[in-house]
Tab-separated table of C-alpha atoms in Angstrom:
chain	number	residue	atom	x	y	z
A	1	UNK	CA	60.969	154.782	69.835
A	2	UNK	CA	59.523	151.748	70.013
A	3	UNK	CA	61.498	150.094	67.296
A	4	UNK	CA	64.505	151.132	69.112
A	5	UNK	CA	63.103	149.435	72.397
A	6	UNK	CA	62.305	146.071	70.415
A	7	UNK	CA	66.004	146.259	68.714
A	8	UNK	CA	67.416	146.596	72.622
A	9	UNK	CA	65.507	143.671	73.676
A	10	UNK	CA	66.384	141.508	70.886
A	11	UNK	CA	70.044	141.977	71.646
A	12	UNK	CA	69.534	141.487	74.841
A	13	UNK	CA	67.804	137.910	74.268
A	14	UNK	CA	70.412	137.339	71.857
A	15	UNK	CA	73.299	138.153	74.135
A	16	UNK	CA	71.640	135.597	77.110
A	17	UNK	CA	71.062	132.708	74.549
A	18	UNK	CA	74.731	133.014	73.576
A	19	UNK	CA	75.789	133.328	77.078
A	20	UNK	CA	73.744	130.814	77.487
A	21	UNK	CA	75.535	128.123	74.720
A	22	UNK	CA	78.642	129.372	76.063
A	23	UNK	CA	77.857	127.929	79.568
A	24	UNK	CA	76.718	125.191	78.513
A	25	UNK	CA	79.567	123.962	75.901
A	26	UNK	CA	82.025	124.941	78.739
A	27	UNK	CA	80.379	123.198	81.553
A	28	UNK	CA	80.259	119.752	78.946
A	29	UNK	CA	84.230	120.234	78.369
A	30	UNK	CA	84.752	120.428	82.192
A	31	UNK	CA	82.623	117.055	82.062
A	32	UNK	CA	84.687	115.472	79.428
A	33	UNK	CA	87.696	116.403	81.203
A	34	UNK	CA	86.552	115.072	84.408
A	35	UNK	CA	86.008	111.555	82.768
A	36	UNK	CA	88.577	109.098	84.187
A	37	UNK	CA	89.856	106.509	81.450
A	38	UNK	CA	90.344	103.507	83.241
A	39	UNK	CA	92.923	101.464	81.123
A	40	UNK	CA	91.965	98.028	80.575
A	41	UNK	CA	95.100	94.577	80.483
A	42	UNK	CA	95.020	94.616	77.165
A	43	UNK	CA	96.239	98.682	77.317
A	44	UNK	CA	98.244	98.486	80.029
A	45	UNK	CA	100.040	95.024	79.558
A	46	UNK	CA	100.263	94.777	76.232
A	47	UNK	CA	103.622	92.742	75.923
A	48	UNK	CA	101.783	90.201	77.656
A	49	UNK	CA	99.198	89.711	75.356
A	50	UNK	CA	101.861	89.793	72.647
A	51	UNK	CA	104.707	87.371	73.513
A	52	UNK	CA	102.460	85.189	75.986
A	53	UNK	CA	104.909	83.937	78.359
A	54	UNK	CA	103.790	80.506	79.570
A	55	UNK	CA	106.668	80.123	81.920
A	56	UNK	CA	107.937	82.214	85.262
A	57	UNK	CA	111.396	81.850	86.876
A	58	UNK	CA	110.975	84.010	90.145
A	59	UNK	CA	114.228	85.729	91.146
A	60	UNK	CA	114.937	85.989	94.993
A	61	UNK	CA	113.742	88.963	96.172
A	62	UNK	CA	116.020	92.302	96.440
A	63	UNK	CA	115.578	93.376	100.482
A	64	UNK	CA	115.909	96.981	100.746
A	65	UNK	CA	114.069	96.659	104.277
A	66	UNK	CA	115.293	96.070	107.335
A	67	UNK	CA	113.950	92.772	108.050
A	68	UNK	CA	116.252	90.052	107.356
A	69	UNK	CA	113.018	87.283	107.131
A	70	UNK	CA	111.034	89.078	104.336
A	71	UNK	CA	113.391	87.865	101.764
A	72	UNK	CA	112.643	84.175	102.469
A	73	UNK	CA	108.886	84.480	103.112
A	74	UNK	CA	108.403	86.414	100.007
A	75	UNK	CA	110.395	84.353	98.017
A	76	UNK	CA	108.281	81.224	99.190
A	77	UNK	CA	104.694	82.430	98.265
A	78	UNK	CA	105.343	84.153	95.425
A	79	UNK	CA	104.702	80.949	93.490
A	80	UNK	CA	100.904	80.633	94.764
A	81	UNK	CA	99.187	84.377	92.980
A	82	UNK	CA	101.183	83.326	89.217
A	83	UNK	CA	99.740	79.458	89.635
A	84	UNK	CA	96.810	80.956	90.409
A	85	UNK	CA	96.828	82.788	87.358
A	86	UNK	CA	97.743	80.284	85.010
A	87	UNK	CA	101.563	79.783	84.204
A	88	UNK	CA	104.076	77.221	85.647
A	89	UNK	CA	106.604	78.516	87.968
A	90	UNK	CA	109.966	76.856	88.703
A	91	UNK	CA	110.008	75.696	91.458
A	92	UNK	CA	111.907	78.314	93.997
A	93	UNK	CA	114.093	75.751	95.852
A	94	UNK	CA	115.545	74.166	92.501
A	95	UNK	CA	115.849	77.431	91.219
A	96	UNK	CA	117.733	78.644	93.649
A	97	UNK	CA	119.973	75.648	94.402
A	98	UNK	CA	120.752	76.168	90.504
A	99	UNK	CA	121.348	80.134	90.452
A	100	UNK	CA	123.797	79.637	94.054
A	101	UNK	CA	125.496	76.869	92.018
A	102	UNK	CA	126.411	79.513	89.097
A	103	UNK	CA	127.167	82.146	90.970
A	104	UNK	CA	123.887	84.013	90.028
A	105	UNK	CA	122.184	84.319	93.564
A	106	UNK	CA	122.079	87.974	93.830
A	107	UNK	CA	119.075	89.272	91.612
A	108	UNK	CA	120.438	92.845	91.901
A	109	UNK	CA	123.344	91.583	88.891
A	110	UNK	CA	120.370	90.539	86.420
A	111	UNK	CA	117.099	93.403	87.040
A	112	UNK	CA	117.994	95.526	83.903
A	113	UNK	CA	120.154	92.883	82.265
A	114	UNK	CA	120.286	90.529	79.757
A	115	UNK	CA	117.765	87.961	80.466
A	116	UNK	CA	117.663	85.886	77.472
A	117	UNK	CA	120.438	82.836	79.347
A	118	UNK	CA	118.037	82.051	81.494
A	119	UNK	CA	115.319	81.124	78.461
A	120	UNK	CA	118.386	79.507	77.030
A	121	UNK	CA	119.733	77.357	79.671
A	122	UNK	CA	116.158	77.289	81.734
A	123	UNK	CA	113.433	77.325	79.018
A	124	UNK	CA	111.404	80.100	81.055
A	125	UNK	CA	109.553	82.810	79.153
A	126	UNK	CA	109.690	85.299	81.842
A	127	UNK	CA	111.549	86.704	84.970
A	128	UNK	CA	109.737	87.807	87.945
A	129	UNK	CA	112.190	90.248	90.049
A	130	UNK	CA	110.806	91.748	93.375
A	131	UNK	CA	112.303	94.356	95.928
A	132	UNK	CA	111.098	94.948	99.223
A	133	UNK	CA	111.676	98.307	99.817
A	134	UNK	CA	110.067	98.379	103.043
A	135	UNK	CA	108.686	96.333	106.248
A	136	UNK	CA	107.910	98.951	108.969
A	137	UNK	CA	105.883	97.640	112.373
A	138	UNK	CA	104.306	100.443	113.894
A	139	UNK	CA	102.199	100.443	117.194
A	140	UNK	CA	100.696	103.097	119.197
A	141	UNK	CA	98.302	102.176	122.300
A	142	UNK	CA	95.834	100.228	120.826
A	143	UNK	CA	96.432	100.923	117.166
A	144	UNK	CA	99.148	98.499	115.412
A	145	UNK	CA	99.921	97.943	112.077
A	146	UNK	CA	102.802	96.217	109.702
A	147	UNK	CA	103.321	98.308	106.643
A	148	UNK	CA	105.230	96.819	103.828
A	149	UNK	CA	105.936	98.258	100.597
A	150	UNK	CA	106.958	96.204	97.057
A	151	UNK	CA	107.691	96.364	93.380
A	152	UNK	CA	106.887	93.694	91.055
A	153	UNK	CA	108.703	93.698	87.842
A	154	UNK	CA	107.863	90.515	85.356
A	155	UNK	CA	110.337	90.753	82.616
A	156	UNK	CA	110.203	88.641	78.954
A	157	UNK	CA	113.651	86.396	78.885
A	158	UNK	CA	113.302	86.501	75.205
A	159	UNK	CA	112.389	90.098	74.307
A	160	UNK	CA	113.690	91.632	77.931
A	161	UNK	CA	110.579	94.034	77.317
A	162	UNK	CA	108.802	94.418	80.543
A	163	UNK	CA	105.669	92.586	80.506
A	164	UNK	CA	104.545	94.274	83.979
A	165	UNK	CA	104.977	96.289	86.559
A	166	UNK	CA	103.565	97.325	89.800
A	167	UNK	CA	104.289	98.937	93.280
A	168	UNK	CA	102.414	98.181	95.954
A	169	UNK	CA	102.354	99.704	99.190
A	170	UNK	CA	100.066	97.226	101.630
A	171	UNK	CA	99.389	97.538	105.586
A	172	UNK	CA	98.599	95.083	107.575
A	173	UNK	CA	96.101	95.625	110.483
A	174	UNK	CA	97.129	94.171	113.832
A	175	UNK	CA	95.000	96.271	116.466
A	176	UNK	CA	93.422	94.148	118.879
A	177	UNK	CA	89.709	94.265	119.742
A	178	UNK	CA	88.397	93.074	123.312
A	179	UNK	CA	84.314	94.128	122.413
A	180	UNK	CA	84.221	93.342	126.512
A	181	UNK	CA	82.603	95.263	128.979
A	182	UNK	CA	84.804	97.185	132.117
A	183	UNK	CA	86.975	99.746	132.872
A	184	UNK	CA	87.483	101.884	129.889
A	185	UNK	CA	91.293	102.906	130.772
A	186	UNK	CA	91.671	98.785	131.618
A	187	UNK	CA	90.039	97.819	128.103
A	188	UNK	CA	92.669	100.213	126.386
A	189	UNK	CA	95.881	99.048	128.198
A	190	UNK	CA	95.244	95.324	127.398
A	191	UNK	CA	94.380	96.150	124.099
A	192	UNK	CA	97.537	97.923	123.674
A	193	UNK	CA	99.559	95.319	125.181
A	194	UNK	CA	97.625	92.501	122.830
A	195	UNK	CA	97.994	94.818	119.748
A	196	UNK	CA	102.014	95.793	120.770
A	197	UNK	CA	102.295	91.522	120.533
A	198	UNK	CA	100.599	90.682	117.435
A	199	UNK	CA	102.604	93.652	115.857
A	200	UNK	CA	105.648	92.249	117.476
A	201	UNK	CA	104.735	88.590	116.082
A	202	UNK	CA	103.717	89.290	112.739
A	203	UNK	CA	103.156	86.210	110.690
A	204	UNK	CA	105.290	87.332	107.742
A	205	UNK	CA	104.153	84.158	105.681
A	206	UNK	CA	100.098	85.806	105.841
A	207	UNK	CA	101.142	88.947	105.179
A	208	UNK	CA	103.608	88.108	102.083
A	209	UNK	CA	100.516	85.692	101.005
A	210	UNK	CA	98.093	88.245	101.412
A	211	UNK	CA	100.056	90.825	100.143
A	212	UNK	CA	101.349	88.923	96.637
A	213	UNK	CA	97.684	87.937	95.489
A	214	UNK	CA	96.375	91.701	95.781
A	215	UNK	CA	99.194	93.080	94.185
A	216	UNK	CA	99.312	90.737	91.315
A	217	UNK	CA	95.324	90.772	91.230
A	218	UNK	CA	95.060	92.061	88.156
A	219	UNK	CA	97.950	90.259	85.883
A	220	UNK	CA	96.784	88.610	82.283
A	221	UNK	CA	95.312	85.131	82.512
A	222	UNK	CA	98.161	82.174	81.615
A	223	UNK	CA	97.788	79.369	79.571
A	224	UNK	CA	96.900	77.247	82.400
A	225	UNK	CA	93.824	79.612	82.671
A	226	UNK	CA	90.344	78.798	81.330
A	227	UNK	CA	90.425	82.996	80.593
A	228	UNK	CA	93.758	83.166	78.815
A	229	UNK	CA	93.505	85.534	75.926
A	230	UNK	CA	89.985	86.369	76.844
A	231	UNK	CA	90.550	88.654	79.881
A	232	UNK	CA	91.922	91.909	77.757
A	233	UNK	CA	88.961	94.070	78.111
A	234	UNK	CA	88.500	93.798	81.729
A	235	UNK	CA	89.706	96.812	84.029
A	236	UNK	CA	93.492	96.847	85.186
A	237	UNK	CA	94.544	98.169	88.354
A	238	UNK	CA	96.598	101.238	88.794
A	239	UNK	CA	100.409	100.986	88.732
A	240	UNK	CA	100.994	102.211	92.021
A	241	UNK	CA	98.378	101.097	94.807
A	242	UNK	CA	97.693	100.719	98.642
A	243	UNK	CA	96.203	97.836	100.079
A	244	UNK	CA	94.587	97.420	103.328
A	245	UNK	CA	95.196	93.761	104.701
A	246	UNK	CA	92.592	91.643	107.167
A	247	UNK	CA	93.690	88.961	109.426
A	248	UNK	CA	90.635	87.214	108.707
């Protein structure tokens, strides 16, 4: 009898230990899935780091929005964020005085094209396209906001491989703030009116400034860069992204 008992705790032990393992080899899978990889340029730009383009021809922007002045002001900052970085841009003007004078203003006819005339005729090493898919001004009593949403698309003019990518979706805060002392209701229907006029007179050169060196944050060092070829291991951002835009 009291074999038996000592054989029915013994299983008993044995059954919680290997309850036990089970637990604990499940609960360090669920770990290992929970583990975010966080791709670094090298793994997420790797044509980059392969055909390292010196040179950037920026396309004029595609405007999918509404707003007829996006196109411009976007078009004239986009230089500053890939100078920045390290690669010579065209200049925009003389870029597009040339592509109006061949017929090639429209940036829509060359985004999945051939790209290899313009390395030809141009010398550049890559083509930047962007559309503006979006410029929405939204205000509501004392809360304003201009919410603008692009695609980057840097494209090799030798390989036609895209190099990079990214859609950004940024908004731009334009809610005024009194910090005075008074009527409550008077504090909120100033503050609506000031917030209804910033929204209203948007500095589209800030935000398009703002909005280009966040997006293109993360893009590979250029030659012109004391960290070309030496920035592969750091952290890229994620393709698709939301920034949240001071006016300070």
């Amino acid at each position: 009898m009291v074999k038996t008992k000592h054989k029915i705790f013994y299983y008993i032990v044995q059954i919680f230990l290997a309850c036990t393992l089970c637990s604990a080899l499940f609960a360090s899978c669920a770990t290992m899935d929970n583990v975010i990889h966080v791709p670094t340029k090298a793994e997420r730009y790797p044509q980059m780091y392969a055909e390292a383009p010196r040179s950037i021809l920026i396309m004029p922007p595609i405007n999918a929005s509404t707003s007829v002045e996006a196109k411009d002001f976007f078009y004239s900052t986009m230089s500053i964020p890939l100078a920045e970085a390290g690669y010579y841009v065209f200049p925009q003007f003389l870029t597009l005085e040339y592509l109006q004078s061949q017929s090639a203003y429209d940036s829509e006819m060359f985004a999945e094209g051939d790209l290899t005339k313009f390395n030809q005729i141009m010398g550049t090493d890559a083509v930047l396209f962007t559309q503006i898919c979006y410029w929405n001004k939204a205000n509501f009593l004392n809360i304003g906001s201009v919410d603008v949403a692009v695609k980057y698309t840097l494209r090799s003019a030798i390989t036609n491989e895209t190099l990079f990518f990214r859609e950004a979706v940024f908004s731009y805060d334009t809610s005024a703030d009194l910090n005075a002392e008074g009527s409550e209701f008077l504090i909120m229907l100033v503050e609506s009116i000031m917030t209804a006029v910033t929204t209203a007179c948007t500095d589209y050169m800030d935000v398009a400034i703002k909005g280009n060196k966040r997006a293109l944050a993360d893009l590979p060092a250029g030659p012109y860069s004391i960290e070309y070829m030496h920035d592969g291991e750091e952290e890229a951002l994620s393709e698709s992204m939301s920034i949240e835009i001071g006016r300070n």
